[in-house]
Short mmCIF file of C-alpha atoms in Angstrom, two decimals:
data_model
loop_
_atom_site.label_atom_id
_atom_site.label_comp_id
_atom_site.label_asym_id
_atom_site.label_seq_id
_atom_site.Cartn_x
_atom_site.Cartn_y
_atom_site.Cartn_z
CA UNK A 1 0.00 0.00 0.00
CA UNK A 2 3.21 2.57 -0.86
CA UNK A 3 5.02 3.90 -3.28
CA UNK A 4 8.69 4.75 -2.67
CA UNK A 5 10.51 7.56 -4.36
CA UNK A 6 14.01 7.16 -4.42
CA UNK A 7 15.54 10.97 -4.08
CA UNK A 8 19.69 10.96 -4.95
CA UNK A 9 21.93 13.46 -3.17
CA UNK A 10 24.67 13.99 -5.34
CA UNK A 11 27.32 14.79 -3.61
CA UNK A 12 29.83 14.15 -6.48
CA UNK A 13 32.13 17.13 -7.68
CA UNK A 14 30.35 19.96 -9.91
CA UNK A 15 31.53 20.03 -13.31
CA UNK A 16 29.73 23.13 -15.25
CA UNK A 17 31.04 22.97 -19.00
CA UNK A 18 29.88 25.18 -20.96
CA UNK A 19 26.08 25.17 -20.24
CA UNK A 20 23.90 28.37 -19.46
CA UNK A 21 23.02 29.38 -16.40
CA UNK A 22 19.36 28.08 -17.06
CA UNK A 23 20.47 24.86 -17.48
CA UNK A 24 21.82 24.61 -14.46
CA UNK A 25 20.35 23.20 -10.69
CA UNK A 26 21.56 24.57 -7.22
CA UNK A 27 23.92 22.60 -5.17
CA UNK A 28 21.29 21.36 -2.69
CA UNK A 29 18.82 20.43 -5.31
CA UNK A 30 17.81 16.55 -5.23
CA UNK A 31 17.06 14.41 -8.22
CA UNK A 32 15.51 11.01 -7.83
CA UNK A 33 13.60 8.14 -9.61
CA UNK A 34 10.56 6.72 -8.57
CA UNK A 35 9.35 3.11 -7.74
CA UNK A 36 6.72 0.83 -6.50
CA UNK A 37 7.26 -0.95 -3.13
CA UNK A 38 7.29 -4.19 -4.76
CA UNK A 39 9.79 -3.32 -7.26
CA UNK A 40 12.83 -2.18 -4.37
CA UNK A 41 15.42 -4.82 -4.26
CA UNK A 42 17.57 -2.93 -1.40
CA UNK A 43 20.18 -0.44 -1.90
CA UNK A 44 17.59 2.02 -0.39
CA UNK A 45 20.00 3.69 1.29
CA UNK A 46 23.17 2.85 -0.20
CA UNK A 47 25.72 6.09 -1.53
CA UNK A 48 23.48 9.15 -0.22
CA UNK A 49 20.56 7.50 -1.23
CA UNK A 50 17.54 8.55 0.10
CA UNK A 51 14.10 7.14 0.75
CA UNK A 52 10.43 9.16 0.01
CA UNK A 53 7.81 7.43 0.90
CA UNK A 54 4.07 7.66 -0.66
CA UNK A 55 1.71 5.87 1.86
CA UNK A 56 -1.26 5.21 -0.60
CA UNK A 57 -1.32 5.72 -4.53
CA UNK A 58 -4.60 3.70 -5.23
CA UNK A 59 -3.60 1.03 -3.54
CA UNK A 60 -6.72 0.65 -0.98
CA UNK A 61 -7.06 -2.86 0.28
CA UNK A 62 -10.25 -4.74 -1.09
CA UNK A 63 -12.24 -5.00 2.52
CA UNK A 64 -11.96 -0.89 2.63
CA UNK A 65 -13.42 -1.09 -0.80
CA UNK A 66 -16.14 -3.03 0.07
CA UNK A 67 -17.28 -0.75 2.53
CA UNK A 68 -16.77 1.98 0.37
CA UNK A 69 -13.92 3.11 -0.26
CA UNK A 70 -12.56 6.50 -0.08
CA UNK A 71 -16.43 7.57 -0.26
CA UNK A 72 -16.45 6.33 3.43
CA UNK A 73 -15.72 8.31 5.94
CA UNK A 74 -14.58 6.16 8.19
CA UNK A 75 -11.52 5.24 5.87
CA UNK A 76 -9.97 8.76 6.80
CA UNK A 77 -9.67 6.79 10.39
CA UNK A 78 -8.03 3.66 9.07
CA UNK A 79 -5.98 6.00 7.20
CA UNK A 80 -4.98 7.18 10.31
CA UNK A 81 -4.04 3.87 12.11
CA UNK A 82 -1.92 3.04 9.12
CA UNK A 83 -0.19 6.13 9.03
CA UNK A 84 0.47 5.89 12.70
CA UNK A 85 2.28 2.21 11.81
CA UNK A 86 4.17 3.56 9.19
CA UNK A 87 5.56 6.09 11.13
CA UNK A 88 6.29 3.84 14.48
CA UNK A 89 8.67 1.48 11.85
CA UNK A 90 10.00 3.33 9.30
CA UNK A 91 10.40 6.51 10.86
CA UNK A 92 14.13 6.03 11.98
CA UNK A 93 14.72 5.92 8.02
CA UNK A 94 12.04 7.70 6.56
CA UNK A 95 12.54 11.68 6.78
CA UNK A 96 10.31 12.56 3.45
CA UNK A 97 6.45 10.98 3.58
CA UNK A 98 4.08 11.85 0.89
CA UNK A 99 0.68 10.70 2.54
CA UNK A 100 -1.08 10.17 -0.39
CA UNK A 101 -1.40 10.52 -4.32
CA UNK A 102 -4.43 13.05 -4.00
CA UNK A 103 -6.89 11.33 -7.06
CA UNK A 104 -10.09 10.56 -7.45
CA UNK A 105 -9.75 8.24 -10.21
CA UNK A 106 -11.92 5.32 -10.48
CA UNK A 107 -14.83 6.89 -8.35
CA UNK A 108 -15.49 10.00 -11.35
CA UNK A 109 -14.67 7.52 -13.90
CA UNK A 110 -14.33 3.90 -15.80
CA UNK A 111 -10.97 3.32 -16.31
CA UNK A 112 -9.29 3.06 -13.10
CA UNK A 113 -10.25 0.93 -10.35
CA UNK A 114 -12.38 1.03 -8.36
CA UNK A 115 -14.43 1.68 -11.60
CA UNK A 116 -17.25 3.70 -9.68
CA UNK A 117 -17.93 5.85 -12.40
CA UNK A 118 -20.04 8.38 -10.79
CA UNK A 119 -19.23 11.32 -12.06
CA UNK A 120 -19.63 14.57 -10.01
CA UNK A 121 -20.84 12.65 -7.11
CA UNK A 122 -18.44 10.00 -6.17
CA UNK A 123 -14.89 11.80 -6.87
CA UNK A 124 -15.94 14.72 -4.70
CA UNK A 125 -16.88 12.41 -1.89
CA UNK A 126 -13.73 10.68 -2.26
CA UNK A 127 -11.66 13.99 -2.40
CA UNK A 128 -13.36 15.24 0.69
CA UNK A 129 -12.24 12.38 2.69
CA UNK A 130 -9.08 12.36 1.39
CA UNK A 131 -8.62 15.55 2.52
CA UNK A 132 -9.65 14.25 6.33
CA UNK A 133 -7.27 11.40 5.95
CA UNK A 134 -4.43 13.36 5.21
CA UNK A 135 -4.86 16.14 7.39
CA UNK A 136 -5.47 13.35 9.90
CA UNK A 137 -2.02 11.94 9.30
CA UNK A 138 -0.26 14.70 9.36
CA UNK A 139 -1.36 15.93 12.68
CA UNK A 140 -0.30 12.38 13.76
CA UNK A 141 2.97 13.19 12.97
CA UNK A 142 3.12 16.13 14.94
CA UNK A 143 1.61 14.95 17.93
CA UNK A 144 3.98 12.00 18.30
CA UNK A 145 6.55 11.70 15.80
CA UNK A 146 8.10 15.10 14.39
CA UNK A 147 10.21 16.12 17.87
CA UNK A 148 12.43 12.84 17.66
CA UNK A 149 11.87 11.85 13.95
CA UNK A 150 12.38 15.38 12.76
CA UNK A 151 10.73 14.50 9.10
CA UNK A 152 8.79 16.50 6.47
CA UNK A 153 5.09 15.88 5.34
CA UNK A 154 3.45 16.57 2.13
CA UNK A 155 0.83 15.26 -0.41
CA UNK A 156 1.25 14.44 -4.22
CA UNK A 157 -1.33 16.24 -6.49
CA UNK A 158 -1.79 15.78 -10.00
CA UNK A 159 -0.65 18.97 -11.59
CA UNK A 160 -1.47 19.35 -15.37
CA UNK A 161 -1.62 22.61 -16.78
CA UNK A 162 -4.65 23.96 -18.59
CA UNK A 163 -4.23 26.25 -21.84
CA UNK A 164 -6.82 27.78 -23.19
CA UNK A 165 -7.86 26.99 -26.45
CA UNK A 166 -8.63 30.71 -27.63
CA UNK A 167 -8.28 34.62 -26.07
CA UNK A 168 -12.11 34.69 -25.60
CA UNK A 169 -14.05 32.55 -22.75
CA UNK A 170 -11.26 30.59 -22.88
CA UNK A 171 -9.64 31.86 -21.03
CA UNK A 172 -11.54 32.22 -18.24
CA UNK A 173 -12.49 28.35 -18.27
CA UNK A 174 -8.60 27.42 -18.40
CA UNK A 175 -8.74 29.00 -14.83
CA UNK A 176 -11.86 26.95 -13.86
CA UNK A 177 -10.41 24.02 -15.46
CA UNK A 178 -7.11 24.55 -12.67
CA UNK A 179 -9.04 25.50 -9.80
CA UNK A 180 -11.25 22.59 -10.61
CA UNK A 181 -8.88 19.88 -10.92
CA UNK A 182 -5.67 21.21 -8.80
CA UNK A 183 -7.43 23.99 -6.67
CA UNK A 184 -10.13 21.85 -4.99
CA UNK A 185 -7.16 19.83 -3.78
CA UNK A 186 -4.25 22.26 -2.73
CA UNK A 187 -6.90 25.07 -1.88
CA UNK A 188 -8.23 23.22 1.57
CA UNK A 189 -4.38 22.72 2.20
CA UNK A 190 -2.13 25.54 0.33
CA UNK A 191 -4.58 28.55 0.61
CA UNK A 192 -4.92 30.54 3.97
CA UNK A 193 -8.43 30.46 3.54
CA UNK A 194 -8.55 26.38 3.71
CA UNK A 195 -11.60 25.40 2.10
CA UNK A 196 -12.52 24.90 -1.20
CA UNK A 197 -12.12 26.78 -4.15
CA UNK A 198 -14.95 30.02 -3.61
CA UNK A 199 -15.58 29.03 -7.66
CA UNK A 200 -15.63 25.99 -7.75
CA UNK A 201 -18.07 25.35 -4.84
CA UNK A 202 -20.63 28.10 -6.08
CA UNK A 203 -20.54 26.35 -9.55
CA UNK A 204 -21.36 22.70 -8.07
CA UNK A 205 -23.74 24.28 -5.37
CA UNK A 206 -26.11 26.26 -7.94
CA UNK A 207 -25.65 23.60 -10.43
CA UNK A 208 -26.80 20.52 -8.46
CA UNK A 209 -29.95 23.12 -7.49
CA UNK A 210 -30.39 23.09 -11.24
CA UNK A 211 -30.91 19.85 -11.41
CA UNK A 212 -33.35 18.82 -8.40
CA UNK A 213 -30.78 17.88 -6.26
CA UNK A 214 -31.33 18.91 -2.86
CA UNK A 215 -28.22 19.94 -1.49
CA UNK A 216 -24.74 20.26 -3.60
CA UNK A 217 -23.17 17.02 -4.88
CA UNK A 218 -20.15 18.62 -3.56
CA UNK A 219 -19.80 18.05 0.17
CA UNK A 220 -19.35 21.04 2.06
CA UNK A 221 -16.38 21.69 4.61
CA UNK A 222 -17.26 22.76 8.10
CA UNK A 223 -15.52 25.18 9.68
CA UNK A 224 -14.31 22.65 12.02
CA UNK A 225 -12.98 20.92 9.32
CA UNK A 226 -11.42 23.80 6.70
CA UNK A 227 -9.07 24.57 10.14
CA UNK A 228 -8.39 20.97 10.65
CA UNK A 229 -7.05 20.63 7.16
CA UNK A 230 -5.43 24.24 6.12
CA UNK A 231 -1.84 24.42 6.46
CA UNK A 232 -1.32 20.56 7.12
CA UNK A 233 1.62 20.43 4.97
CA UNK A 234 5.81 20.92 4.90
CA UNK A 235 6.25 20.66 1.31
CA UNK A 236 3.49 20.37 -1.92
CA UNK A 237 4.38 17.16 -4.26
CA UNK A 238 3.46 17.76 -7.88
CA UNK A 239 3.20 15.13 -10.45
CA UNK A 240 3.40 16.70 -13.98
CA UNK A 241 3.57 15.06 -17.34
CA UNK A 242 1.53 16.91 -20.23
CA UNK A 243 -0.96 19.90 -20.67
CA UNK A 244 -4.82 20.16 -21.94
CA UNK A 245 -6.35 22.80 -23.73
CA UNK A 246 -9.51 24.14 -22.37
CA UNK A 247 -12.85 25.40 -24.40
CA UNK A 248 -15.56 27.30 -22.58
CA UNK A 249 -18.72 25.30 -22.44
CA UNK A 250 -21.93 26.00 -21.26
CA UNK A 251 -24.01 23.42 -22.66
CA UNK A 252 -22.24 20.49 -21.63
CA UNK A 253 -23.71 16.63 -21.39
CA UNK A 254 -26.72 15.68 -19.81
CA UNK A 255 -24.80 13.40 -17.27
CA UNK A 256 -23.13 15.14 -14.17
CA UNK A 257 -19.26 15.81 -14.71
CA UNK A 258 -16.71 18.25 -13.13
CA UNK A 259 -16.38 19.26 -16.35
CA UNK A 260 -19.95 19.85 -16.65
CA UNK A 261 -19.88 21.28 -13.29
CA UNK A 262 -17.07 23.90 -14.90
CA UNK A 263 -18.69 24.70 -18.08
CA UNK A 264 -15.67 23.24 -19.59
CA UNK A 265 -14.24 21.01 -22.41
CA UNK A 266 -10.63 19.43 -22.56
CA UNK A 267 -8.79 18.34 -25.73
CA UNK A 268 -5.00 18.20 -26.57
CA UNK A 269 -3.65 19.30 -30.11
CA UNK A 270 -3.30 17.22 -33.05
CA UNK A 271 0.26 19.42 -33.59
CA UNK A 272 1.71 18.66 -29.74
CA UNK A 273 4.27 15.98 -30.16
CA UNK A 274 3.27 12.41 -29.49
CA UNK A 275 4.01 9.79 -26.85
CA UNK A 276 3.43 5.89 -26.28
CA UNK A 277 0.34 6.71 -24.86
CA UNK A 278 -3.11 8.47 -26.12
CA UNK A 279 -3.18 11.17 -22.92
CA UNK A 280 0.28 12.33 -22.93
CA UNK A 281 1.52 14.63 -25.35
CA UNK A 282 4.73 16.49 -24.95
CA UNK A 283 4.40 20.65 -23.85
CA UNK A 284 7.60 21.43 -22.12
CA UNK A 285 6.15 25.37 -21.48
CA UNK A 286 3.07 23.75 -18.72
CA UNK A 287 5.69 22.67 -16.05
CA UNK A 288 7.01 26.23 -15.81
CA UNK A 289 3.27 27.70 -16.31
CA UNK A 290 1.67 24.92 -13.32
CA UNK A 291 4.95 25.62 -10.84
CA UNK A 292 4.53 29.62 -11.37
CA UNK A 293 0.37 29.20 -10.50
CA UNK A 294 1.60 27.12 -7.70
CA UNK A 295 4.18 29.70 -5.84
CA UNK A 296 1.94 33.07 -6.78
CA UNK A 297 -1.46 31.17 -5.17
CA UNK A 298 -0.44 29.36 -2.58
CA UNK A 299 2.04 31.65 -1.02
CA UNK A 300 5.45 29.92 -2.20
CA UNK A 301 5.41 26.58 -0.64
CA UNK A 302 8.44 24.11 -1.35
CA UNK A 303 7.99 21.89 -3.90
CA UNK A 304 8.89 18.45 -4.80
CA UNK A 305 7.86 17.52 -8.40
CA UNK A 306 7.07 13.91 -7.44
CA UNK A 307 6.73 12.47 -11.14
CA UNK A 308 7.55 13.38 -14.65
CA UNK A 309 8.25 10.41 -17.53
CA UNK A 310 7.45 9.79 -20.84
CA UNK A 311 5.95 6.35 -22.13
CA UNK A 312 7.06 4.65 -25.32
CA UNK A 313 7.40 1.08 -26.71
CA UNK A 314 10.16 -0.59 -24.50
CA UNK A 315 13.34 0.91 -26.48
CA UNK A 316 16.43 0.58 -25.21
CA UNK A 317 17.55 3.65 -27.02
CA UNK A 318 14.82 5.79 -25.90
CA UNK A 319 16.13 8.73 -27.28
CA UNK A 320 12.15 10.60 -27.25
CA UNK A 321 12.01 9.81 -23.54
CA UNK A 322 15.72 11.62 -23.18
CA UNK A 323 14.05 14.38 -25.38
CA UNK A 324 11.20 14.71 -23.49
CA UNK A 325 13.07 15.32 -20.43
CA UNK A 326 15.12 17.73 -21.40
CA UNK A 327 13.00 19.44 -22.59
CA UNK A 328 10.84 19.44 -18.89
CA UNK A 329 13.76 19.63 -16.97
CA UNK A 330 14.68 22.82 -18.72
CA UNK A 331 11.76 24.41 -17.84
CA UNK A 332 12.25 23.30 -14.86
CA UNK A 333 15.80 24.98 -14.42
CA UNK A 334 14.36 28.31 -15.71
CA UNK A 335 11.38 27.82 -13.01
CA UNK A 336 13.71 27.85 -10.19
CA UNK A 337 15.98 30.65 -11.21
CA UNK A 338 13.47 33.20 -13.14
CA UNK A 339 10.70 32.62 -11.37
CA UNK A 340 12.23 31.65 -8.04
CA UNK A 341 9.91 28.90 -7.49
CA UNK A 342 11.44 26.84 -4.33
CA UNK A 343 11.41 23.60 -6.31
CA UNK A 344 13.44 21.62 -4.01
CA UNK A 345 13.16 17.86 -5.91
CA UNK A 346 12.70 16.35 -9.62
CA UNK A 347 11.76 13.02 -9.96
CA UNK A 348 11.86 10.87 -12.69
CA UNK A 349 8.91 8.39 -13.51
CA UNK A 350 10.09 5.66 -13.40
CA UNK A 351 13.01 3.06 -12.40
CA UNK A 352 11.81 0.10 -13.87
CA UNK A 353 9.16 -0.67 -16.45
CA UNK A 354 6.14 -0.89 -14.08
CA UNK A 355 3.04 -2.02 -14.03
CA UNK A 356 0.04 0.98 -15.53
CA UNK A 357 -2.98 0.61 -13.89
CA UNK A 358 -5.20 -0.61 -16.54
CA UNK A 359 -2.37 -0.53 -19.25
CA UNK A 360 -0.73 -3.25 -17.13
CA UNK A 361 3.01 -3.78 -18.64
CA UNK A 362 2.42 -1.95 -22.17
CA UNK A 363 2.90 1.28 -20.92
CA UNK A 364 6.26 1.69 -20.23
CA UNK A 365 8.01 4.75 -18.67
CA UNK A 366 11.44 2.91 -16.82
CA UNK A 367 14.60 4.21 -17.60
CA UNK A 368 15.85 0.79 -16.84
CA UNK A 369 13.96 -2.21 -19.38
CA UNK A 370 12.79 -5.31 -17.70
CA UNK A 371 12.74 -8.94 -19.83
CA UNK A 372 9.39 -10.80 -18.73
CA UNK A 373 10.12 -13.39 -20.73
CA UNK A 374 13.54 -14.21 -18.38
CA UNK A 375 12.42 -16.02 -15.08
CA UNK A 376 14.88 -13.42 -13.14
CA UNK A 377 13.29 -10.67 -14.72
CA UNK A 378 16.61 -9.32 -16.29
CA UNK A 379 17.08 -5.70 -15.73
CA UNK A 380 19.02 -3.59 -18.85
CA UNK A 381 19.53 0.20 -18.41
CA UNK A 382 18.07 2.03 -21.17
CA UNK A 383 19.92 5.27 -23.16
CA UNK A 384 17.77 7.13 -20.68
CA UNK A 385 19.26 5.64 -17.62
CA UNK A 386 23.04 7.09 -18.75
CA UNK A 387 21.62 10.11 -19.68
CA UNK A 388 19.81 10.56 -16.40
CA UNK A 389 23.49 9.71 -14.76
CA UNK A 390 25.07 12.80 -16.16
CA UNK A 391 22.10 15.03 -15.27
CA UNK A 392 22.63 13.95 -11.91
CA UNK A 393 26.36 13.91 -11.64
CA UNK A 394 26.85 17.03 -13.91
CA UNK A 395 23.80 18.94 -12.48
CA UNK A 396 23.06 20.35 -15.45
CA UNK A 397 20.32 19.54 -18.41
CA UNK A 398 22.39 17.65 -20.78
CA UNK A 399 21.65 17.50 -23.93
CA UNK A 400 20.42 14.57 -25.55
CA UNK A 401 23.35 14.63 -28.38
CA UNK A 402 25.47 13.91 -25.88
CA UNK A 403 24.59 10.42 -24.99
CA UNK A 404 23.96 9.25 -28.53
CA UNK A 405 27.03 10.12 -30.51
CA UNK A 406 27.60 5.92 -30.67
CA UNK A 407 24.53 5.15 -31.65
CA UNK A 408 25.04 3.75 -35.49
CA UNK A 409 21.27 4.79 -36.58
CA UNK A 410 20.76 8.28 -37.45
CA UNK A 411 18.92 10.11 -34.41
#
């Protein structure tokens, strides 16, 4: 029921070249690559090495599910009594916990599990309660575990950015489109006002009145609550891997959405480079775009960015996944030292070739190739992997030439 990042501190000599200052990282800045639990094979550790921890990534054991998931409120509590394990034995070694991926997929939607598929109903249920749990975990911490442990607490969120597709109303609905899909997340945590969105919940409230509901699909955070939850955080995780473009739409589908809910429609362009898979297409500009919204609304937190990857095919000469992040990570560089976003972390997604959710094994984002048909599982390191190396030991974005001079095929 985790997910563990591993985060490298390089503490290998600088070397500088000839790169621009906006290629470059800070001394202090970590890089990492991320993992399942089930995939670590020791070495955890090992050489600076060290350990973030996600405590639940849709992972929920099947008896919580069966009472209801995250749409129970009583799995906030369980949450709880897990966290409060986690901590007790892994503490010592553990200074970096990430309590939870913050999604709701599978309860708005068909194509995760749980496969709930209740759209504007279920995933703001779920959110809410996530929100308890999390909150609920992190005061844990600081009750009983933060004066001798002396670790740092955050929460992943998934942070695409929103374009929009014209200057017109478009605009406008890219910003519903954020404060609908990041906002009601961060807001109850990030914002000094802790509670959701002002928008967002006078959009769902009116609109479920609309429709003969008698109270708002959205639930509603007491005041008791919005305290409880509001600045339960040492550091905001961001996953970030492509961008959406965003149509104002008032019409909608008869069915109840959030994007219904925001009078909004979201579509990716036919132009926008290409991956291995249908949902992520490659626009460098939306990590610097999402980090800048980040620091300007929610009053400069620190920031991890908790996962960034590119799928393809399996190649070991992945030279589009090296492509892809360089191009990110530049943004990234010009993020921390334009904008002075206090991006403390990048993460790579992932280590191995791991298994997708409902893509199982043909989505693969590793930097490292894994042979299923070899009873050991043979591990080879892809182009990416060396690449990856230099980032980290040079601390620089290298440039993808770099690493495939050898290669006999014209790149």
């Amino acid at each position: 029921m985790k997910t563990i990042l591993i985060v490298s501190i390089c503490c290998s000599v600088i070397v500088l070249r000839t790169s621009t200052a906006k290629e470059e990282f800070p001394k202090d800045f970590l890089f990492g690559i991320a993992s399942s639990a089930y995939q670590i094979e020791g070495g955890y550790n090992a050489d600076g090495i060290e350990p973030m921890v996600t405590l639940y990534h849709n992972d929920l054991p099947m008896p919580l599910q069966e009472i209801g998931g995250w749409t129970n409120p009583y799995t906030a509590y369980y949450f709880e009594d897990y966290a409060r394990y986690m901590f007790s034995y892994f503490g010592d070694r553990v200074k970096y916990w990430i309590t939870m991926e913050m999604s709701s997929n599978g309860y708005g939607d068909d194509k995760y599990p749980p496969f709930i598929n209740q759209p504007g109903i279920a995933n703001y249920i779920c959110q809410h309660v996530m929100l308890l749990a999390h909150a609920k975990a992190y005061h844990l911490y600081d009750a009983e575990f933060r004066k001798n442990q002396q670790g740092k607490i955050g929460v992943a969120v998934d942070a695409t950015w929103y374009i929009p597709a014209t200057l017109s109303k478009d605009v406008e609905a890219a910003e519903r489109a954020r404060e609908f899909k990041i906002g009601s997340i961060m807001n109850p945590i990030f914002h000094t006002d802790g509670n959701y969105p002002a928008l967002v919940k006078e959009m769902v409230d009116n609109r479920s009145i609309s429709e003969g509901y008698l109270q708002s699909r959205m639930p509603t955070l007491t005041f008791q609550e919005a305290d409880y939850i509001q600045g339960t955080y040492d550091f905001a995780g961001l996953n970030i891997f492509t961008s959406y473009r965003v149509k104002h739409d008032a019409k909608g589908t008869a069915n109840t959405t959030l994007e219904k809910d925001a009078n909004i429609t979201l579509h990716q362009d036919t132009e926008w480079e290409k991956s291995g898979s249908d949902w992520l297409r490659v626009v460098p500009i939306g990590v610097r775009r999402v980090l800048k919204w980040v620091k300007d609304k929610y009053d400069d937190p620190e920031i991890f960015i908790t996962e960034n990857g590119f799928p393809d095919k399996g190649e070991i000469n992945d030279v589009k996944r090296i492509q892809y992040l360089q191009k990110y990570l530049k943004e990234v560089s010009i993020s921390i030292q334009e904008d002075g976003v206090k991006l403390k972390g990048y993460t790579v997604w992932s280590f191995l070739d791991s298994f997708q959710w409902t893509e199982g094994y043909r989505e693969k984002f590793g930097l490292y190739h894994v042979n299923f048909s070899d009873k050991n599982r043979k591990r080879t390191p892809k182009l990416s992997a060396t690449w990856y190396k230099k980032v980290i030991k040079e601390r620089r974005v290298v440039d993808w030439k770099e690493v495939t001079s050898n290669l006999e095929e014209d790149l």
